Short mmCIF file of C-alpha atoms in Angstrom, two decimals:
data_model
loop_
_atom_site.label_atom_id
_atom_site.label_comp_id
_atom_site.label_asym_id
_atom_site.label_seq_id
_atom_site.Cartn_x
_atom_site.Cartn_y
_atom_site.Cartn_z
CA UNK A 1 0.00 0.00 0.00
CA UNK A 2 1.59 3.04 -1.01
CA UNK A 3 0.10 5.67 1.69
CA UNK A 4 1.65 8.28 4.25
CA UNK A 5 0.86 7.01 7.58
CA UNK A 6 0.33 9.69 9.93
CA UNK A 7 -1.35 10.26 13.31
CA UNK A 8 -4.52 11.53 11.85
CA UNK A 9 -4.36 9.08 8.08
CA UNK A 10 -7.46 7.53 7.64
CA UNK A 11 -5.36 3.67 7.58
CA UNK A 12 -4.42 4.77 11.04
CA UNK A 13 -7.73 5.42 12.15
CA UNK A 14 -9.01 2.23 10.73
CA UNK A 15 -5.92 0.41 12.60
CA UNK A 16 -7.31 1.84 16.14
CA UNK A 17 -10.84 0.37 15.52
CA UNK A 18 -9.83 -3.16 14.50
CA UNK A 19 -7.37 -2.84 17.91
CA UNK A 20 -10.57 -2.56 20.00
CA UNK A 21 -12.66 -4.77 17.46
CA UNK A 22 -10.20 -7.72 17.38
CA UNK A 23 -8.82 -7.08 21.11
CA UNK A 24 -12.04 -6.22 23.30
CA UNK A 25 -14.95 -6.30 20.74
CA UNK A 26 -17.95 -7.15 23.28
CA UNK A 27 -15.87 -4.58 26.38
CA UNK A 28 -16.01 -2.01 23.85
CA UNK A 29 -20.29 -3.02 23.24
CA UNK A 30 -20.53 -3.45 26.90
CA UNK A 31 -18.64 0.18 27.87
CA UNK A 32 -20.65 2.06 24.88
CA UNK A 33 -23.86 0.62 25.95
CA UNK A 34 -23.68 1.90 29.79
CA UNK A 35 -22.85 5.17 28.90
CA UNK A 36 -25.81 5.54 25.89
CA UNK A 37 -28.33 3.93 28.34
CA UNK A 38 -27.04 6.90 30.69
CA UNK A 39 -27.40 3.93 33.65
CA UNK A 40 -25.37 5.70 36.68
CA UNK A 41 -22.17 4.62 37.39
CA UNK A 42 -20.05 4.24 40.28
CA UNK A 43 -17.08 6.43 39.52
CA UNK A 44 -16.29 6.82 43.38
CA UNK A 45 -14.84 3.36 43.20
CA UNK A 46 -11.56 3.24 43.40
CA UNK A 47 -10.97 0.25 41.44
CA UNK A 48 -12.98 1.70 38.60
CA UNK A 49 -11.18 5.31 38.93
CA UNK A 50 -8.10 3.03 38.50
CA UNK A 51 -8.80 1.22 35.12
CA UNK A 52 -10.19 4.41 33.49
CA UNK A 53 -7.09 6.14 34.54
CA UNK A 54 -5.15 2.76 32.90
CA UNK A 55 -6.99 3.19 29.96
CA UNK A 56 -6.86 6.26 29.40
CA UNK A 57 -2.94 6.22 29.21
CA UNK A 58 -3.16 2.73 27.02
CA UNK A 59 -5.32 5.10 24.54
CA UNK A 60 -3.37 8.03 24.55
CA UNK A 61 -0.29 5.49 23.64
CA UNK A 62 -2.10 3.60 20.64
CA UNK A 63 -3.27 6.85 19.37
CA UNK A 64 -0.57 9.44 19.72
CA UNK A 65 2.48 7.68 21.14
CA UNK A 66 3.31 5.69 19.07
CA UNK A 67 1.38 5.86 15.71
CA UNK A 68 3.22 3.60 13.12
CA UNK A 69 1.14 0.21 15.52
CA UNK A 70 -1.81 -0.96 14.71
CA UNK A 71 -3.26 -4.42 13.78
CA UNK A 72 -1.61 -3.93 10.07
CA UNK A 73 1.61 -3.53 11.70
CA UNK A 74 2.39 -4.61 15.21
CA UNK A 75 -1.24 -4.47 17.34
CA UNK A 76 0.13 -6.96 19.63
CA UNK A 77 2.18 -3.97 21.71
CA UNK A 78 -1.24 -2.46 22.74
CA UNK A 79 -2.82 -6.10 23.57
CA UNK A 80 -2.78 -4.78 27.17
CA UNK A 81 -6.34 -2.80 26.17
CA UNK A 82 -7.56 -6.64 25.72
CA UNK A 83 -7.27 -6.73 29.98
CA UNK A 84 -8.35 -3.68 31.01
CA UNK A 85 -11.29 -2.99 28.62
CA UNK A 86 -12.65 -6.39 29.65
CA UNK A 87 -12.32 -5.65 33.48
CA UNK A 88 -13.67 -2.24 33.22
CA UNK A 89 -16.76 -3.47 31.30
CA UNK A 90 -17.50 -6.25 33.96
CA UNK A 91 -17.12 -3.80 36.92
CA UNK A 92 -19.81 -1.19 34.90
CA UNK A 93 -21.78 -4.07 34.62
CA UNK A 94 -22.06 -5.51 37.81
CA UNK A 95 -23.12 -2.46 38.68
CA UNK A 96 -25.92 -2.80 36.22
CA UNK A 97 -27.43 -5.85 37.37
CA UNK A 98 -30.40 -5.53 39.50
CA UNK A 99 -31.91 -9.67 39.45
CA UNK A 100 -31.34 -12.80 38.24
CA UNK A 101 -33.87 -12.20 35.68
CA UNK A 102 -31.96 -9.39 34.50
CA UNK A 103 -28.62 -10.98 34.76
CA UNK A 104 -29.99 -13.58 31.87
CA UNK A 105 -31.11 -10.69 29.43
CA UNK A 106 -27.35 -9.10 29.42
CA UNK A 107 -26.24 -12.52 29.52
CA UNK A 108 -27.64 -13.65 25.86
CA UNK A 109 -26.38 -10.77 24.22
CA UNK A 110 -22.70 -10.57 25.35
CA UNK A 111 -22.59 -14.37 24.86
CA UNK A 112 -23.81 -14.04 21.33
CA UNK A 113 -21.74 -11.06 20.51
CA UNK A 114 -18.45 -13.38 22.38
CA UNK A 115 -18.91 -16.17 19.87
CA UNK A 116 -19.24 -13.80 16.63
CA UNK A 117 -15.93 -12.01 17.85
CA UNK A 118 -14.43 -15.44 18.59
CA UNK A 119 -15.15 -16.84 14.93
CA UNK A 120 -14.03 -13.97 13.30
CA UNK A 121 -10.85 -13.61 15.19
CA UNK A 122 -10.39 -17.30 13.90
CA UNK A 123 -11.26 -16.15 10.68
CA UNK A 124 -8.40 -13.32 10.60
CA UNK A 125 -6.31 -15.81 12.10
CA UNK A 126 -6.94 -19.07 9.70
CA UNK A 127 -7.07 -17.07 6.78
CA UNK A 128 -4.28 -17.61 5.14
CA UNK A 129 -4.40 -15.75 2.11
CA UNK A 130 -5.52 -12.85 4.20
CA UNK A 131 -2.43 -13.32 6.84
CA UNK A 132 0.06 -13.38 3.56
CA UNK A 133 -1.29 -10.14 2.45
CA UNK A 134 -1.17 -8.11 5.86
CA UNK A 135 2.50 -9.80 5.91
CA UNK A 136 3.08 -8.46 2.46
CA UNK A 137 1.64 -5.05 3.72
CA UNK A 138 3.68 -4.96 7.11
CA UNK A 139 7.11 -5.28 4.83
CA UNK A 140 6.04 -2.39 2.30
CA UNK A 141 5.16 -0.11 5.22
CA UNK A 142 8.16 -0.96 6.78
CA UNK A 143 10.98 -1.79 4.75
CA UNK A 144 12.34 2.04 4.50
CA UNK A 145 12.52 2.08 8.17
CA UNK A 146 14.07 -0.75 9.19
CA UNK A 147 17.71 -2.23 8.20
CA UNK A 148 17.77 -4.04 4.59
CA UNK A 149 18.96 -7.44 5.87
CA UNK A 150 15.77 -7.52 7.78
CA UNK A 151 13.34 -6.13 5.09
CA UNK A 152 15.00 -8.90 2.65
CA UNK A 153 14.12 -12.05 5.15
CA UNK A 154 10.96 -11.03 5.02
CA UNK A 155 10.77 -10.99 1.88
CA UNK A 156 12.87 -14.41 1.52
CA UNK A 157 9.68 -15.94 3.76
CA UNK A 158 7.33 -14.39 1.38
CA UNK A 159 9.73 -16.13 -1.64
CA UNK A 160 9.94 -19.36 -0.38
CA UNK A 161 5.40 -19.19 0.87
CA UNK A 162 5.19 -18.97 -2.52
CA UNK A 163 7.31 -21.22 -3.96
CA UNK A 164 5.95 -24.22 -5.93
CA UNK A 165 2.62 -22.34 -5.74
CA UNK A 166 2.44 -18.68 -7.51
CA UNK A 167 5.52 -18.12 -9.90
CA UNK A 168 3.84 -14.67 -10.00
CA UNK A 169 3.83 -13.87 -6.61
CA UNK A 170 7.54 -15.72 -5.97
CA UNK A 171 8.50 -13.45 -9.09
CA UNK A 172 6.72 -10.27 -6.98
CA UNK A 173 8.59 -10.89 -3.99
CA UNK A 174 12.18 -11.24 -5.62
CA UNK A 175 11.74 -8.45 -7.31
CA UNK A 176 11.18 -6.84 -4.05
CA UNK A 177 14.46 -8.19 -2.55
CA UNK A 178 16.20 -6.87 -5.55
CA UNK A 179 15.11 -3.27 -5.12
CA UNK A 180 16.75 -3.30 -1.88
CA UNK A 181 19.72 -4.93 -2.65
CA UNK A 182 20.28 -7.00 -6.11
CA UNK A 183 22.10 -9.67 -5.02
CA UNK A 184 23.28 -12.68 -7.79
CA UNK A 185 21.31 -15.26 -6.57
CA UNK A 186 18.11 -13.86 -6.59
CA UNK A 187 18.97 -12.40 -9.60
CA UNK A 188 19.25 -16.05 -11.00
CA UNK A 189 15.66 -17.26 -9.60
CA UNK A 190 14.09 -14.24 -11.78
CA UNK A 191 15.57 -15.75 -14.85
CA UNK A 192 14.78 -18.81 -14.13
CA UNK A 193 11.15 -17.74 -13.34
CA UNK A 194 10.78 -16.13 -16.30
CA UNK A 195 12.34 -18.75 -18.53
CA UNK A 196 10.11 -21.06 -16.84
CA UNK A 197 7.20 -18.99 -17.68
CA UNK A 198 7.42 -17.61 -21.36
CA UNK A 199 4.34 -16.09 -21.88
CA UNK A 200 4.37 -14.27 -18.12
CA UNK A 201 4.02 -10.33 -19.28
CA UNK A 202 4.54 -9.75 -15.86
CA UNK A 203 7.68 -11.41 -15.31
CA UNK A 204 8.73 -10.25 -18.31
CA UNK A 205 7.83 -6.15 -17.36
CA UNK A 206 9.60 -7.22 -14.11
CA UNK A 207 12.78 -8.28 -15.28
CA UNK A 208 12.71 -5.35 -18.11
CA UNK A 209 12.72 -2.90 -15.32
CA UNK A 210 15.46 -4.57 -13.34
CA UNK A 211 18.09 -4.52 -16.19
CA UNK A 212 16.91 -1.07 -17.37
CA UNK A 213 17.87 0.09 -13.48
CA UNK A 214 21.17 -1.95 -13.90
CA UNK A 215 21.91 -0.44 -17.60
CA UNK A 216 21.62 2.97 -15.33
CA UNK A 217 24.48 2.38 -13.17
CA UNK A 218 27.34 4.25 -14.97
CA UNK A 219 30.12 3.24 -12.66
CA UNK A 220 32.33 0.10 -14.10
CA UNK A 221 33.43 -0.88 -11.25
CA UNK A 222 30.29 -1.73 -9.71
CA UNK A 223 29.12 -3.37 -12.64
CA UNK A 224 32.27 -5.32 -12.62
CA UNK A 225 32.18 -6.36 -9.04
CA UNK A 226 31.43 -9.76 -7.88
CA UNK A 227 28.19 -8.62 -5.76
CA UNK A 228 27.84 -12.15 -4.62
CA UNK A 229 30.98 -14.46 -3.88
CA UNK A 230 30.20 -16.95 -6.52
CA UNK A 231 27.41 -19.81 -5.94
CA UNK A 232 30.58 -22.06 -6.23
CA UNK A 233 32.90 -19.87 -3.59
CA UNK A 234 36.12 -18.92 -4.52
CA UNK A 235 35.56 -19.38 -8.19
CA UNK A 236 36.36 -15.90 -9.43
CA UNK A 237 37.01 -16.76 -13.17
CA UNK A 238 33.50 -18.78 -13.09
CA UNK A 239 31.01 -18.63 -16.28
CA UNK A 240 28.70 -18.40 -14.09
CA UNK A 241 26.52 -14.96 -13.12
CA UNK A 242 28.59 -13.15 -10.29
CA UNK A 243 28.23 -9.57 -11.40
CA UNK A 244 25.67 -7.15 -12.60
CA UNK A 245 27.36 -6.85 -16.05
CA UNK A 246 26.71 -10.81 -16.35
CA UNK A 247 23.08 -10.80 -15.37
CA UNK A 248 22.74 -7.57 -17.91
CA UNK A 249 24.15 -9.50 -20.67
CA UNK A 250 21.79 -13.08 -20.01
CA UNK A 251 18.84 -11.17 -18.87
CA UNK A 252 18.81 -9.44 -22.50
CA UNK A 253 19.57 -12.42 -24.40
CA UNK A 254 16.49 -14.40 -22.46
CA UNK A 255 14.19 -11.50 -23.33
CA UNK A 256 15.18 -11.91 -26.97
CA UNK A 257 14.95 -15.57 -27.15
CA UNK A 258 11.77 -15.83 -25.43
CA UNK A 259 10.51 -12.72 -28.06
CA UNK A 260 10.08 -10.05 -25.67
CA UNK A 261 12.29 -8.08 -27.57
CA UNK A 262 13.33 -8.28 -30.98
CA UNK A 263 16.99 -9.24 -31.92
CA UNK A 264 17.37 -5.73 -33.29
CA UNK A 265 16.40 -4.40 -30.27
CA UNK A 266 18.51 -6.93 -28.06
CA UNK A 267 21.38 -5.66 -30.27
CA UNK A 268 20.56 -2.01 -30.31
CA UNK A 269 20.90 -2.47 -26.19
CA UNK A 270 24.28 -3.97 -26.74
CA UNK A 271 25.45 -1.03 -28.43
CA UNK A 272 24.09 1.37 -25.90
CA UNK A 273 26.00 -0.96 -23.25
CA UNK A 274 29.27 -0.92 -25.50
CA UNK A 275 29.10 2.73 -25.89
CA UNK A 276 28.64 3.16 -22.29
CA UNK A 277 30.80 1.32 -21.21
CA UNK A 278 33.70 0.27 -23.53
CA UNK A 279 36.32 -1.22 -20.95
CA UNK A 280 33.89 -3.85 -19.99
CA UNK A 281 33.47 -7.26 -21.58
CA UNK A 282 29.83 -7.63 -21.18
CA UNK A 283 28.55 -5.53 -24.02
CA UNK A 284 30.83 -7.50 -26.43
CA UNK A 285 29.80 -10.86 -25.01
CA UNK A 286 25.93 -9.83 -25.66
CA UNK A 287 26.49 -8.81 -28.93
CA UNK A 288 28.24 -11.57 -29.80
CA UNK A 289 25.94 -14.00 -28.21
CA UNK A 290 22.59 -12.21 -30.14
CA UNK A 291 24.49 -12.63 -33.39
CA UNK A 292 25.60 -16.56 -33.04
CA UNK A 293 22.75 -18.17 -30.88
CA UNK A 294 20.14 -15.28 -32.21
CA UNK A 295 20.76 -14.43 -36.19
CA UNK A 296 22.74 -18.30 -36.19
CA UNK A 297 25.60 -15.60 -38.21
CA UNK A 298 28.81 -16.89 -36.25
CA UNK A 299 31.49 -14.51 -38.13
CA UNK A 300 29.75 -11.40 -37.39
CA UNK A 301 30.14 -12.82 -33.44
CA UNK A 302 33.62 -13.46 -33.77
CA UNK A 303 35.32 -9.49 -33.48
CA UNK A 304 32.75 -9.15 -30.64
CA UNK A 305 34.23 -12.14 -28.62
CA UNK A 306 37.26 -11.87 -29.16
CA UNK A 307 37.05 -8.16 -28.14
CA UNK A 308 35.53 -9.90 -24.31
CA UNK A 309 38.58 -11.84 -24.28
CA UNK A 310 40.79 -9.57 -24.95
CA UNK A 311 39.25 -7.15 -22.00
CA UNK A 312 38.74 -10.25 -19.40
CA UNK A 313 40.68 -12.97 -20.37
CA UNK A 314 40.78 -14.91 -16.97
CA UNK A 315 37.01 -15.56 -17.36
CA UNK A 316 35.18 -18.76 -18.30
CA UNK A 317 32.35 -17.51 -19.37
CA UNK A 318 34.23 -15.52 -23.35
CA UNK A 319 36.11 -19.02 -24.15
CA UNK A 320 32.94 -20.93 -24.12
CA UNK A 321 31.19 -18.67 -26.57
CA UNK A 322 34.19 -18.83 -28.58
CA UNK A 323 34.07 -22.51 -28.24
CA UNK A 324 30.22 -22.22 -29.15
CA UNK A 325 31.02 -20.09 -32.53
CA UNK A 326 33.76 -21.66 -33.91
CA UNK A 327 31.36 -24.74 -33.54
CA UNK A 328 28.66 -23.06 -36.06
CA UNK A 329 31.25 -22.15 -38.31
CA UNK A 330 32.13 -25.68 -38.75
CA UNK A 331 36.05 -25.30 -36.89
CA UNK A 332 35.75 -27.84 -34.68
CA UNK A 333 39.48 -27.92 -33.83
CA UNK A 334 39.75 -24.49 -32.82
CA UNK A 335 36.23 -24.72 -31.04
CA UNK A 336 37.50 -27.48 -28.53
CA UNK A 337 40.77 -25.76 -28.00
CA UNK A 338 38.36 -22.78 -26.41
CA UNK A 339 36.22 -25.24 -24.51
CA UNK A 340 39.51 -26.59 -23.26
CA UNK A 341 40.55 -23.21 -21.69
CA UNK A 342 37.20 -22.92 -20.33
CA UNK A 343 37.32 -25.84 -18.26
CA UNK A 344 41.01 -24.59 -17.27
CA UNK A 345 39.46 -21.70 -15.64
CA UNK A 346 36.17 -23.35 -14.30
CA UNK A 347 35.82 -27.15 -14.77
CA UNK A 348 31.98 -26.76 -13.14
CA UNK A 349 30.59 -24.33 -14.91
CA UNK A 350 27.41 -27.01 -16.32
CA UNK A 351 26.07 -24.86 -18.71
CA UNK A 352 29.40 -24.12 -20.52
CA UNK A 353 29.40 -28.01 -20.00
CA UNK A 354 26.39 -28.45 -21.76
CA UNK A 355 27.86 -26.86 -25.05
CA UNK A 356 31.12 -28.68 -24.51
CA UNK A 357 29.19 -31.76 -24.62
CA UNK A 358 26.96 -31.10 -27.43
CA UNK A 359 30.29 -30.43 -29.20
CA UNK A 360 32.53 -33.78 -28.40
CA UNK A 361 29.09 -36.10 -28.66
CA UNK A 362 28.87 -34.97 -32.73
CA UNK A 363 28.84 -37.80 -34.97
CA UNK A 364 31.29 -36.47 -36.87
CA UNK A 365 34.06 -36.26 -33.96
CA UNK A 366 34.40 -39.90 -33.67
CA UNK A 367 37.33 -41.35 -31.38
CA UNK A 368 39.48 -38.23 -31.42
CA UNK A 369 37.68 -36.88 -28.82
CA UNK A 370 37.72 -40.00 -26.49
CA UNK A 371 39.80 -38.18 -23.97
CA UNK A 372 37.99 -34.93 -23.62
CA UNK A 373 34.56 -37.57 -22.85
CA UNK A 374 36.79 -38.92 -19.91
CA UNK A 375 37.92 -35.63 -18.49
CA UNK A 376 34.34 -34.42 -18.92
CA UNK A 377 32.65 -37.45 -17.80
CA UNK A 378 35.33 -37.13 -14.64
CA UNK A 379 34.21 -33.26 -13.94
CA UNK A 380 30.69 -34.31 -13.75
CA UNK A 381 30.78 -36.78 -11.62
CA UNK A 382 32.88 -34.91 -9.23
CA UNK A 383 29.65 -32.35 -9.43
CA UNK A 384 27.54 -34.84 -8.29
CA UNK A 385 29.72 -36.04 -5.47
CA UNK A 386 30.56 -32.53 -3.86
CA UNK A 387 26.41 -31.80 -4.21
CA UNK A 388 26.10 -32.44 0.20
CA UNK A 389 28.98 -30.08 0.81
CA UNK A 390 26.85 -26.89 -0.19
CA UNK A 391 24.73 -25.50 3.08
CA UNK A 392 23.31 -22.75 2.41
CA UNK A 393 19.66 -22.18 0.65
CA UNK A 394 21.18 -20.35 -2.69
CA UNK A 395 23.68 -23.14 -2.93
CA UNK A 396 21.33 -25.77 -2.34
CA UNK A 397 19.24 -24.90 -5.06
CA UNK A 398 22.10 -23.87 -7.68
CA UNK A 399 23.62 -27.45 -6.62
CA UNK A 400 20.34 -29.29 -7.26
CA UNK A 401 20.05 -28.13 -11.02
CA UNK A 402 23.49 -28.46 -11.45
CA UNK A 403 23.27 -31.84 -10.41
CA UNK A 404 20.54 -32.53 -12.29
CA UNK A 405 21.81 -31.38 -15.71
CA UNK A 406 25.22 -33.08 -14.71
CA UNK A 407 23.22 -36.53 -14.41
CA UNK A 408 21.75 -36.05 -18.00
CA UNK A 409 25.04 -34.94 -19.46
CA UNK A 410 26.76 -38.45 -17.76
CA UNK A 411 23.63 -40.39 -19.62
CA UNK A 412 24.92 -38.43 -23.32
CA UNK A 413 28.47 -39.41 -22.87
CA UNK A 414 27.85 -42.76 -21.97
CA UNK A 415 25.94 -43.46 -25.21
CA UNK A 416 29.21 -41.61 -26.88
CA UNK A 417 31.73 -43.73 -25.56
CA UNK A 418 29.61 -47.31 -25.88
CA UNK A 419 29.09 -46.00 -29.32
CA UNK A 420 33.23 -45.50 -30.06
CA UNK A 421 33.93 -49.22 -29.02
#
């Protein structure tokens, strides 16, 4: 909810009635009630002249002392009202009651009213759609006032509530943790969210707007910066996404394979990146990736590669599109020499594995290749075996699809090798 909450904002004002609703409902029927029926009360008794006074200071409190509670934020700091309303109400009361016959009448009433507040204080409660939403609500009112490490776990519990459910509102609420701090790994559940989800506008709009704000950082140091510590730690020349300019560069190219933007357009936004910023690789390895995997032209992606290498040559990430081009062009030799230097710098990088195995499992390699299968075949099951050493949740997951696509490339080479002997 984008509103100003103030002391006199209509939201707070609705906040102080569902306090007494949801906290003292039938004390605040019971109080009202007295004082319209203008019954006389007993204010010389001290024990009354004591609540009121209590009451009076738990009122001034929700009201004016401290403003930013209220059920849609933190009602449970004012729950005190839920004692002393109650007690006031039964001392008015008692007061009331003349007879038994009488005592029945209020009886009905406030046992009815009771049981309606009950059930719908279960049905706030039980709700849980309802629940998620005032959650949601809580974290927009809150996040600019509270430290960003506790905004984002709230928004991590929101993430993982909605995982396997909503890729819409899992999308929402990474998008969320993003604005306040984009870090790698959520970055990587967006694209796979909207890879997973083609025909999402949504996700699509989403991830437009984060690489637009990440196109309008101008310094190249931060977009060069490894702004998480690699999924794989201590793997700084990894193919993998570990910087802003690298989730720039796939983010476009998944926007133009999946037709939310045209390759013209993907390529027009590799100039713009090239132009404004000329020292770093990233621009280079976009345009060069649009014009091999995109227009299926591998010589116009050749100057543009080798231009990333020659600005970041201790990176996986070039060598593999290199290995990937000279592939298309039909230079096999030269395209396994690259895919050789990328598993130098990072023998785990699976999806620069994937291409490497598309490449040695060709018919037309036959047994020359026998002992690039083996070193392959040995990387992959090494994958597989360090998959229980990774603890933490962004590992976990990055492990699990690693592992996954590691167990389908074993199954490929396999069928290459039985078919060499």
């Amino acid at each position: 909810p984008n509103f100003h909450y103030t002391l006199f904002s209509f939201q707070h004002l609705i906040d102080i009635l569902n306090e007494h609703i949801l906290l003292a409902s039938v004390s605040v029927t019971v109080i009202l009630s007295i004082f319209i029926s203008q019954s006389k009360k007993s204010w010389q008794n001290k024990f009354i002249q004591f609540l009121v006074v209590n009451i009076f200071f738990f009122e001034a409190y929700l009201i004016g002392g401290c403003f930013v509670f209220g059920l849609a934020r933190d009602w449970d700091v004012t729950a005190s009202l839920g004692i002393f309303l109650p007690l006031l109400s039964s001392v008015l009361l008692i007061d009331q009651i003349k007879d038994s016959l009488h005592t029945k009448k209020v009886a009905i009433p406030i046992i009815t009213l009771s049981l309606i507040s009950i059930l719908f204080w279960i049905s706030v409660n039980v709700n849980q759609t309802a629940a998620t939403r005032r959650y949601e609500d809580i974290l927009e009112i809150y996040t600019p006032l509270i430290e960003k490490t506790s905004a984002q776990y709230g928004y991590e519990n929101l993430r993982k509530f909605y995982q396997g459910g909503s890729p819409e509102d899992e999308f929402w609420s990474l998008e969320k943790k993003i604005d306040i701090n984009p870090v790698p790994a959520d970055l990587q559940n967006v694209f796979v969210l909207a890879r997973n989800n083609p025909t999402s506008i949504q996700m699509h709009e989403g991830l437009s707007k984060i690489l637009n704000s990440i196109f309008s950082i101008t310094e190249d140091t931060i977009l060069a910066k490894e702004v998480f510590n690699s999924i794989r730690l201590g793997v700084h020349s990894t193919g993998e996404n570990i910087t802003l300019g690298d989730f720039y560069e796939s983010g476009i190219d998944l926007l133009v394979m999946q037709k939310f933007l045209t390759v013209s357009e993907g390529i027009q936004k590799a100039e713009q990146f090239i132009l404004a910023h000329p020292t770093l690789p990233y621009g280079y390895q976009l345009q060069g990736r649009l014009f091999f995997n995109s227009l299926h032209d591998p010589k116009k992606a050749l100057p543009f590669l080798e231009k990333a290498v020659s600005l970041d040559s201790l990176r996986a990430r070039p060598y593999g599109y290199l290995g990937v081009d000279y592939a298309l062009a039909g230079d096999f030799q030269k395209s396994l020499g690259y895919f050789r230097i990328m598993v130098q710098f990072d023998p785990q990088w699976i999806t620069g594995l994937e291409w490497y195995v598309v490449i040695l499992t060709t018919d037309s390699m036959g047994t020359s290749v026998a002992s690039d299968l083996n070193e392959v075949k040995k990387i992959l099951v090494q994958i597989i075996d360090n998959s229980s050493k990774f603890h933490t949740d962004a590992m976990k997951e990055y492990q699990s699809i690693a592992v996954r696509q590691a167990q389908i490339l074993l199954k490929k080479i396999d069928v290459a090798i039985s078919r060499q002997k």
